[in-house]
Coordinates of C-alpha atoms and ligand atoms in Angstrom, one line a residue:
X1 CA -81.1 75.0 127.6
X2 CA -77.3 75.4 128.0
X3 CA -75.4 72.3 126.9
X4 CA -73.5 70.7 129.8
X5 CA -69.8 71.5 129.5
X6 CA -67.5 69.0 128.0
X7 CA -65.7 67.5 131.1
X8 CA -62.1 65.9 131.1
X9 CA -62.4 62.2 131.3
X10 CA -58.8 61.7 132.4
X11 CA -58.0 60.7 135.9
X12 CA -55.4 58.8 137.8
X13 CA -54.8 55.4 136.4
X14 CA -55.0 52.6 137.4
X15 CA -57.5 53.8 140.2
X16 CA -60.3 51.9 142.1
X17 CA -61.9 54.7 144.2
X18 CA -64.5 57.2 143.2
X19 CA -63.5 60.2 141.2
X20 CA -65.6 63.4 141.7
X21 CA -65.5 66.4 139.4
X22 CA -67.6 69.6 139.1
X23 CA -70.9 68.8 137.9
X24 CA -71.2 65.4 139.5
X25 CA -74.1 65.0 142.1
X26 CA -71.5 64.4 145.0
X27 CA -69.4 67.3 144.0
X28 CA -70.9 70.0 146.3
X29 CA -70.7 67.8 149.5
X30 CA -67.3 66.5 148.4
X31 CA -65.6 69.9 148.1
X32 CA -66.7 71.1 151.6
X33 CA -64.4 70.7 154.6
X34 CA -65.1 71.3 158.2
X35 CA -64.5 75.0 158.4
X36 CA -67.7 76.4 156.6
X37 CA -66.0 79.7 155.7
X38 CA -63.7 77.8 153.2
X39 CA -65.2 77.7 149.7
X40 CA -62.9 76.2 147.2
X41 CA -63.6 74.2 144.0
X42 CA -61.1 71.6 142.9
X43 CA -61.1 70.1 139.4
X44 CA -60.9 66.6 140.8
X45 CA -61.3 64.9 144.1
X46 CA -59.8 61.4 144.1
X47 CA -61.2 59.2 146.9
X48 CA -58.3 56.6 147.3
X49 CA -59.0 53.1 148.6
X50 CA -55.5 52.2 149.2
X51 CA -51.8 52.9 148.7
X52 CA -52.0 51.9 145.0
X53 CA -54.6 54.7 144.5
X54 CA -52.4 57.2 146.2
X55 CA -49.5 56.4 144.1
X56 CA -51.6 56.8 141.0
X57 CA -53.1 60.0 142.3
X58 CA -49.8 61.6 143.0
X59 CA -48.3 60.6 139.6
X60 CA -51.6 62.1 138.0
X61 CA -51.0 65.3 139.9
X62 CA -47.2 65.6 139.3
X63 CA -46.5 64.1 135.8
X64 CA -50.0 63.5 134.5
X65 CA -52.7 65.7 133.3
X66 CA -53.1 67.3 136.7
X67 CA -49.5 68.5 136.7
X68 CA -48.9 72.3 137.2
X69 CA -52.1 72.8 139.2
X70 CA -52.6 72.8 142.9
X71 CA -52.5 69.6 144.9
X72 CA -54.2 69.2 148.3
X73 CA -54.1 66.2 150.6
X74 CA -57.3 65.7 152.8
X75 CA -57.8 63.1 155.5
X76 CA -60.2 64.4 158.2
X77 CA -60.6 67.8 156.4
X78 CA -60.2 69.7 159.7
X79 CA -57.4 72.1 158.7
X80 CA -58.4 75.4 160.3
X81 CA -57.6 77.4 157.1
X82 CA -58.9 74.6 154.8
X83 CA -55.6 73.7 153.3
X84 CA -57.0 70.2 152.3
X85 CA -59.1 71.6 149.5
X86 CA -57.9 73.8 146.6
X87 CA -59.2 75.8 143.7
X88 CA -58.8 74.2 140.3
X89 CA -56.5 71.3 141.1
X90 CA -56.5 67.9 142.6
X91 CA -57.6 66.7 146.0
X92 CA -56.1 63.4 147.1
X93 CA -58.8 62.3 149.6
X94 CA -57.9 59.5 152.1
X95 CA -61.3 59.3 154.0
X96 CA -62.1 56.0 152.6
X97 CA -59.0 54.4 154.2
X98 CA -60.3 53.7 157.6
X99 CA -58.7 50.5 158.6
X100 CA -57.5 50.1 162.2
X101 CA -55.9 46.9 163.7
X102 CA -54.8 46.8 167.3
X103 CA -52.3 44.3 168.6
X104 CA -53.3 44.2 172.2
X105 CA -50.3 42.0 173.2
X106 CA -47.6 44.0 171.5
X107 CA -49.5 47.2 172.6
X108 CA -49.4 48.6 169.0
X109 CA -52.1 49.8 166.6
X110 CA -51.9 50.4 162.8
X111 CA -54.3 52.9 161.5
X112 CA -54.9 54.1 157.8
X113 CA -54.8 57.7 157.1
X114 CA -58.5 58.3 156.8
X115 CA -59.2 57.1 160.4
X116 CA -60.8 59.8 162.7
X117 CA -60.0 60.1 166.3
X118 CA -63.2 58.5 167.6
X119 CA -62.8 55.4 165.4
X120 CA -59.3 55.1 166.8
X121 CA -60.4 55.3 170.5
X122 CA -63.3 53.0 169.9
X123 CA -60.9 50.2 168.8
X124 CA -58.0 50.8 171.1
X125 CA -60.4 51.3 174.3
X126 CA -61.8 47.9 173.7
X127 CA -58.5 46.8 175.2
X128 CA -58.1 49.6 177.8
X129 CA -55.4 51.2 175.6
X130 CA -55.1 54.4 173.8
X131 CA -53.1 56.6 171.6
X132 CA -52.8 60.2 173.1
X133 CA -54.6 62.4 170.5
X134 CA -56.9 65.3 170.1
X135 CA -60.0 66.5 172.0
X136 CA -62.7 66.2 169.3
X137 CA -63.7 62.8 167.9
X138 CA -64.3 63.8 164.2
X139 CA -60.7 65.3 163.8
X140 CA -58.6 63.4 161.3
X141 CA -55.8 61.4 162.8
X142 CA -53.3 62.0 159.9
X143 CA -53.4 65.9 160.0
X144 CA -53.3 65.9 163.8
X145 CA -50.4 63.4 164.0
X146 CA -48.3 65.1 161.4
X147 CA -48.4 68.4 163.4
X148 CA -47.8 66.9 166.8
X149 CA -51.0 66.1 168.4
X150 CA -52.0 67.5 171.8
X151 CA -54.9 66.3 173.9
X152 CA -56.0 64.9 177.2
X153 CA -53.4 62.3 177.7
X154 CA -50.2 64.4 176.6
X155 CA -48.8 65.2 180.1
X156 CA -48.8 61.6 181.1
X157 CA -47.8 59.9 177.9
X158 CA -46.8 62.7 175.5
X159 CA -47.9 63.9 172.1
X160 CA -49.4 61.8 169.3
X161 CA -46.1 61.9 167.5
X162 CA -44.2 60.6 170.6
X163 CA -46.2 57.2 170.1
X164 CA -45.4 57.0 166.4
X165 CA -43.4 53.9 165.5
X166 CA -43.6 54.0 161.7
X167 CA -45.4 55.7 158.8
X168 CA -45.9 54.6 155.1
X169 CA -45.5 57.7 152.8
X170 CA -46.2 58.1 149.2
X171 CA -43.5 60.6 148.2
X172 CA -43.6 63.2 145.4
X173 CA -42.1 60.9 142.7
X174 CA -45.1 58.5 143.5
X175 CA -43.0 55.7 145.3
X176 CA -43.7 54.3 148.7
X177 CA -41.3 54.6 151.6
X178 CA -41.7 53.4 155.2
X179 CA -40.2 55.8 157.8
X180 CA -39.2 54.6 161.3
X181 CA -36.3 55.0 163.7
X182 CA -34.5 52.2 161.7
X183 CA -35.4 53.2 158.0
X184 CA -35.3 56.6 156.6
X185 CA -34.9 58.3 160.1
X186 CA -34.5 61.8 158.7
X187 CA -38.0 61.5 157.2
X188 CA -39.4 59.9 160.5
X189 CA -38.0 62.7 162.3
X190 CA -39.6 65.2 160.1
X191 CA -43.0 63.6 160.0
X192 CA -43.2 64.0 163.8
X193 CA -44.3 67.6 163.6
X194 CA -43.4 68.8 160.2
X195 CA -46.9 68.5 158.9
X196 CA -47.9 67.4 155.3
X197 CA -44.7 68.6 153.7
X198 CA -43.0 65.3 152.8
X199 CA -45.6 63.3 150.9
X200 CA -48.9 61.5 151.5
X201 CA -49.0 59.3 154.7
X202 CA -51.1 56.2 153.9
X203 CA -50.9 54.6 157.3
X204 CA -49.4 55.0 160.8
X205 CA -48.2 52.6 163.5
X206 CA -48.4 53.8 167.1
X207 CA -47.4 52.5 170.5
X208 CA -50.4 52.1 172.8
X209 CA -50.7 53.2 176.5
X210 CA -53.1 51.8 179.3
X211 CA -56.0 54.3 179.8
X212 CA -59.1 54.0 181.9
X213 CA -61.4 52.7 180.3
X214 CA -63.0 54.9 183.1
X215 CA -61.3 58.2 184.0
X216 CA -62.0 61.2 186.1
X217 CA -62.7 64.0 183.6
X218 CA -64.9 66.9 182.7
X219 CA -65.2 70.7 183.3
X220 CA -65.5 72.6 186.5
X221 CA -67.2 76.0 185.7
X222 CA -67.3 79.5 187.1
X223 CA -68.5 82.7 185.8
X224 CA -66.1 84.7 183.7
X225 CA -66.3 87.5 186.3
X226 CA -64.1 85.2 188.5
X227 CA -61.7 84.3 185.8
X228 CA -58.8 86.5 186.8
X229 CA -58.9 85.1 190.4
X230 CA -59.4 81.5 189.2
X231 CA -56.4 81.9 186.8
X232 CA -54.2 83.1 189.5
X233 CA -55.1 80.1 191.6
X234 CA -54.9 77.7 188.7
X235 CA -51.4 78.8 187.7
X236 CA -50.1 78.0 191.2
X237 CA -52.1 74.7 191.5
X238 CA -50.8 73.2 188.3
X239 CA -47.1 73.8 189.2
X240 CA -47.2 70.5 191.3
X241 CA -50.2 68.5 190.0
X242 CA -49.1 64.9 188.8
X243 CA -48.5 64.4 185.1
X244 CA -51.6 62.2 185.0
X245 CA -53.6 65.3 185.0
X246 CA -54.0 67.4 182.0
X247 CA -56.2 70.5 181.9
X248 CA -57.4 73.1 179.6
X249 CA -59.1 76.4 180.4
X250 CA -61.9 77.3 178.1
X251 CA -63.7 80.7 178.1
X252 CA -67.2 80.9 176.3
X253 CA -70.8 81.6 176.7
X254 CA -72.3 78.6 178.2
X255 CA -73.9 76.5 175.5
X256 CA -77.5 75.3 175.3
X257 CA -76.7 71.7 175.8
X258 CA -78.6 69.2 177.9
X259 CA -76.2 69.2 180.8
X260 CA -76.2 73.0 181.2
X261 CA -78.8 74.5 183.5
X262 CA -81.3 76.9 181.7
X263 CA -80.3 79.8 183.8
X264 CA -76.6 79.5 182.9
X265 CA -77.1 79.2 179.1
X266 CA -75.6 82.2 177.4
X267 CA -73.8 83.4 180.4
X268 CA -70.1 84.1 180.1
X269 CA -68.2 81.3 181.8
X270 CA -64.8 80.0 182.4
X271 CA -64.2 76.3 182.9
X272 CA -61.2 74.2 183.9
X273 CA -61.6 71.0 182.0
X274 CA -59.7 68.0 183.6
X275 CA -58.7 64.6 182.6
X276 CA -56.9 62.4 185.1
X277 CA -55.3 59.4 183.4
X278 CA -54.9 57.2 186.5
X279 CA -57.1 55.8 189.3
X280 CA -60.2 57.7 189.7
X281 CA -59.8 58.1 193.6
X282 CA -56.3 59.5 193.0
X283 CA -57.8 61.9 190.5
X284 CA -60.5 63.0 193.0
X285 CA -57.7 64.0 195.4
X286 CA -55.8 65.9 192.9
X287 CA -58.7 67.8 191.6
X288 CA -60.1 68.7 195.0
X289 CA -58.2 72.0 195.5
X290 CA -59.6 73.2 192.2
X291 CA -63.1 72.6 193.5
X292 CA -62.4 74.4 196.7
X293 CA -60.2 77.3 195.8
X294 CA -62.8 80.1 196.1
X295 CA -66.5 80.7 195.0
X296 CA -68.4 77.3 194.5
X297 CA -68.5 76.3 190.8
X298 CA -71.7 77.1 189.0
X299 CA -71.5 73.7 187.5
X300 CA -69.2 70.7 188.2
X301 CA -69.3 68.0 185.5
X302 CA -65.9 66.5 186.5
X303 CA -66.9 62.8 187.3
X304 CA -65.8 59.3 186.6
X305 CA -66.8 58.5 183.1
X306 CA -65.6 56.2 180.1
X307 CA -62.6 57.9 178.4
X308 CA -64.5 57.7 175.1
X309 CA -67.4 59.7 176.6
X310 CA -64.9 62.5 177.7
X311 CA -63.3 62.5 174.2
X312 CA -66.6 63.3 172.6
X313 CA -67.7 66.1 175.2
X314 CA -66.4 68.9 172.8
X315 CA -67.9 67.4 169.6
X316 CA -71.2 69.4 169.8
X317 CA -69.2 72.6 170.1
X318 CA -67.2 72.3 167.0
X319 CA -69.7 71.0 164.4
X320 CA -68.9 70.7 160.6
X321 CA -70.0 73.8 158.6
X322 CA -69.9 76.6 161.1
X323 CA -67.5 79.6 160.2
X324 CA -64.2 79.4 162.1
X325 CA -61.4 81.8 162.4
X326 CA -58.3 81.2 164.7
X327 CA -55.4 82.9 166.2
X328 CA -53.0 80.9 168.2
X329 CA -49.8 81.3 170.4
X330 CA -47.8 79.6 173.0
X331 CA -46.9 81.4 176.3
X332 CA -44.3 80.1 179.0
X333 CA -46.3 81.2 182.0
X334 CA -49.7 82.7 182.9
X335 CA -48.4 86.1 184.1
X336 CA -50.7 88.6 185.7
X337 CA -50.7 90.4 182.4
X338 CA -51.6 87.3 180.3
X339 CA -54.4 86.5 182.9
X340 CA -55.8 89.9 183.0
X341 CA -55.9 90.3 179.2
X342 CA -57.4 87.0 178.7
X343 CA -60.2 87.5 181.3
X344 CA -61.0 91.0 180.0
X345 CA -61.3 89.8 176.4
X346 CA -63.2 86.7 177.3
X347 CA -65.9 88.9 178.9
X348 CA -66.4 90.4 175.6
X349 CA -67.2 87.3 173.5
X350 CA -70.4 87.9 171.6
X351 CA -71.0 84.7 169.6
X352 CA -72.7 81.8 171.5
X353 CA -70.3 79.5 169.5
X354 CA -67.0 80.9 170.2
X355 CA -65.1 78.7 172.7
X356 CA -61.3 79.0 173.1
X357 CA -59.2 76.6 175.0
X358 CA -55.9 77.3 176.6
X359 CA -54.1 74.0 177.0
X360 CA -51.7 73.1 179.8
X361 CA -48.6 71.5 178.4
X362 CA -45.5 70.3 180.3
X363 CA -45.2 66.7 181.8
X364 CA -44.2 64.1 179.2
X365 CA -44.4 66.6 176.4
X366 CA -41.6 68.6 177.8
X367 CA -39.4 65.4 178.7
X368 CA -38.8 64.8 175.0
X369 CA -35.8 66.7 173.7
X370 CA -36.5 69.8 171.6
X371 CA -34.7 68.3 168.6
X372 CA -35.8 64.7 168.9
X373 CA -38.8 65.3 166.8
X374 CA -39.8 68.2 164.6
X375 CA -42.6 69.5 167.0
X376 CA -41.8 73.0 168.0
X377 CA -43.3 73.6 171.4
X378 CA -41.7 71.3 173.9
X379 CA -40.9 73.9 176.4
X380 CA -44.1 76.0 176.2
X381 CA -46.2 76.2 179.3
X382 CA -49.6 76.8 177.6
X383 CA -50.9 77.0 174.1
X384 CA -53.7 79.3 173.3
X385 CA -56.2 78.4 170.6
X386 CA -58.3 81.7 170.3
X387 CA -61.2 80.9 168.0
X388 CA -64.0 83.0 166.7
X389 CA -67.0 81.0 165.7
X390 CA -70.3 82.0 164.1
X391 CA -73.2 79.9 162.4
X392 CA -72.4 81.5 159.1
X393 CA -71.2 85.0 157.8
X394 CA -73.5 86.9 160.0
X395 CA -71.4 88.6 162.8
X396 CA -68.2 86.8 161.6
X397 CA -66.2 89.9 160.8
X398 CA -66.9 91.2 164.3
X399 CA -66.1 88.0 166.1
X400 CA -62.9 87.7 164.1
X401 CA -61.9 91.2 165.0
X402 CA -62.4 90.1 168.6
X403 CA -60.0 87.1 168.2
X404 CA -57.4 89.3 166.5
X405 CA -57.7 91.8 169.4
X406 CA -57.0 89.2 172.0
X407 CA -54.3 87.6 170.0
X408 CA -52.5 91.1 169.4
X409 CA -52.8 91.9 173.1
X410 CA -51.1 88.6 174.0
X411 CA -48.3 88.6 171.5
X412 CA -45.8 90.4 173.6
X413 CA -45.8 87.1 175.8
X414 CA -45.6 84.7 172.8
X415 CA -42.9 82.1 172.8
X416 CA -43.9 80.2 169.7
X417 CA -47.1 78.7 168.0
X418 CA -48.4 75.1 167.3
X419 CA -48.2 74.6 163.6
X420 CA -51.6 72.8 163.5
X421 CA -53.3 75.8 165.1
X422 CA -52.0 78.3 162.3
X423 CA -54.1 79.8 159.6
X424 CA -52.6 80.9 156.4
X425 CA -50.1 83.4 158.2
X426 CA -47.1 83.3 155.9
X427 CA -43.5 81.9 156.1
X428 CA -42.4 83.8 159.2
X429 CA -45.0 82.4 161.3
X430 CA -44.2 78.7 160.1
X431 CA -40.6 79.4 160.9
X432 CA -41.8 80.6 164.4
X433 CA -43.7 77.3 164.9
X434 CA -40.5 75.4 164.6
X435 CA -37.7 77.7 165.6
X436 CA -34.8 78.4 163.5
X437 CA -32.8 75.0 163.9
X438 CA -35.8 72.6 163.3
X439 CA -37.0 74.9 160.4
X440 CA -33.6 74.7 158.8
X441 CA -33.4 70.9 159.3
X442 CA -37.0 70.4 157.8
X443 CA -35.9 72.3 154.8
X444 CA -33.2 69.9 154.2
X445 CA -35.5 66.9 154.5
X446 CA -38.0 68.6 152.2
X447 CA -35.3 69.1 149.6
X448 CA -34.6 65.5 149.7
X449 CA -38.0 64.1 149.5
X450 CA -39.9 67.0 147.6
X451 CA -37.5 69.3 145.9
X452 CA -40.1 70.8 143.7
X453 CA -42.4 71.6 146.5
X454 CA -45.3 69.5 145.1
X455 CA -46.8 69.4 148.6
X456 CA -47.2 73.0 149.4
X457 CA -50.8 73.3 150.5
X458 CA -49.8 73.0 154.2
X459 CA -47.9 75.0 156.7
X460 CA -45.4 75.0 154.0
X461 CA -41.6 74.5 154.6
X462 CA -40.0 75.4 151.2
X463 CA -37.0 73.0 150.2
X464 CA -33.7 74.2 151.5
Ligands
LIG501 P1 -57.0 67.8 156.9 O1 -57.6 69.2 156.7 O2 -57.5 66.6 156.2 O3 -55.4 67.8 156.7 C1 -54.7 69.0 157.3 C2 -53.5 69.0 156.6 O4 -52.7 68.0 157.0 C3 -53.4 69.1 155.0 O5 -53.6 70.3 154.5 C4 -52.1 68.3 154.8 O6 -51.1 69.3 154.7 C5 -51.9 67.5 155.9 N1 -52.5 65.9 155.8 C6 -53.6 65.5 156.1 N2 -53.6 64.2 155.7 C7 -52.5 64.0 155.3 C8 -51.8 62.7 154.8 N3 -52.5 61.6 154.9 N4 -50.6 62.7 154.4 C9 -49.9 63.9 154.5 N5 -50.3 65.0 154.8 C10 -51.6 65.1 155.2 N6 -55.1 69.6 167.1 C11 -54.6 68.9 168.3 O7 -53.4 68.7 168.2 N7 -55.3 68.7 169.3 C12 -56.5 68.8 169.4 O8 -57.2 68.5 170.3 C13 -57.3 69.4 168.2 N8 -58.6 69.5 168.1 C14 -59.1 69.9 167.1 C15 -60.5 70.0 166.9 C16 -61.1 70.5 165.8 C17 -62.7 70.5 165.8 C18 -60.3 70.9 164.6 C19 -61.0 71.4 163.5 C20 -59.0 70.8 164.7 C21 -58.4 70.3 165.9 N9 -56.9 70.3 166.0 C22 -56.4 69.6 167.1 C23 -56.2 70.8 164.8 C24 -55.9 69.5 164.0 O9 -54.7 68.9 164.5 C25 -55.5 70.0 162.7 O10 -56.6 70.8 162.1 C26 -55.3 68.8 161.6 O11 -54.7 69.2 160.5 C27 -56.5 68.0 161.3 O12 -56.2 66.9 160.6 P2 -57.3 66.4 159.4 O13 -56.6 65.1 158.9 O14 -58.5 66.4 160.0 O15 -57.1 67.6 158.6

């Protein structure tokens, strides 16, 4: 019988949380991330229980035994390309740090970095309040916030970063700084869109907004054969809908979910998913033209419901462990060419799991100045998140080729890209996500807080 390999016993010190290494029972599950196509094997996964653990872990990975090896930071583990896990280095995992404290009178909330979106909504909606964030409850608040944060409330209240009041950050030298408008404002600016480049965020403080708790929300569905006509109507309709309405157009094959009639399952469909953040009756008036533009919908699930129920609607479509591949881009408008290209390719989706949203931006997102935060897409009209999804490796190469084909056909219309929707696509794409001025400014902030580029497993902005 082979002898067990000698294992390093060193780790961050002092450290309270669990440390998981190759050979430990928990290792296989611990090294996995949301995207099942990611298969990396770190030397150490350090589950931090608080800021002190994070400081120790950063020191371990920079000046301790972990120095010179990759360092990944993981909160929700939902990075599309799996940048929150590495081969042969350290993973600083924040998932045990799940504290949330709402101050209903001040309308603020403090959340630790390991909080997932569903947990945040659960706490804030108890007071009829919310932080605008993403559309799947098991996404990590930390990674989503640091890239910008788009979702169902953004046209009314702005991005997740637009609610940020302060953040606690452990920087590359292992010290803790708080960034806000009044303290370390350069770092505060960079954290609002610049990703995980500047250190490990241990906690956030956000402004809260009144939402629901009941909203008019859900998808109105047609067959993909009607997509080109629907999208021509849609682009006119959305030009003067109120900011309370945020929509996304999703193309896919209808899933086998309880609320989808048998005869529709597997059929190619297009849906306009709505969320009206205002009185339900007002929402009904706003959404009526969509329901009446042409052929009757094959399914209409846009109805009054608790905001938290709408927030979890997409959860079953994006479970952990499937194989995912993404190509993304922003466009200014849905021109005839963009519409026809989208509709044509959507009709060729093969996998029952591929479902790609095109988010409607504008409203409050566009009213924040392009240089007020590091988020790059303030003036985009729509952001495409073309994903190819399979249960596992079977058929993945073909579905990925489909995603690349649609993306390539749309690139002549590309105005930018959302940093959180990038795969590992190289420096030029990161620069494209921010634009030249913001990118140059981010490099300066990076030089100040992380001159050695310790935090580089991210959409990396190298120090200026
Ligand atoms: P992780 O994989 O844990 O982290 C991603 C990266 O963020 C890390 O590599 C690191 O660079 C950085 N990071 C994470 N935690 C910290 C920290 N505490 N301190 C410093 N850096 C850190 N985005 C939207 O805007 N809106 C959506 O509606 C939306 N929906 C999504 C749905 C699904 C199912 C998925 C998989 C992603 C979605 N995204 C959405 C994209 C999402 O914003 C990014 O994938 C984001 O990085 C996820 O954050 P995380 O904490 O879960 O990821």
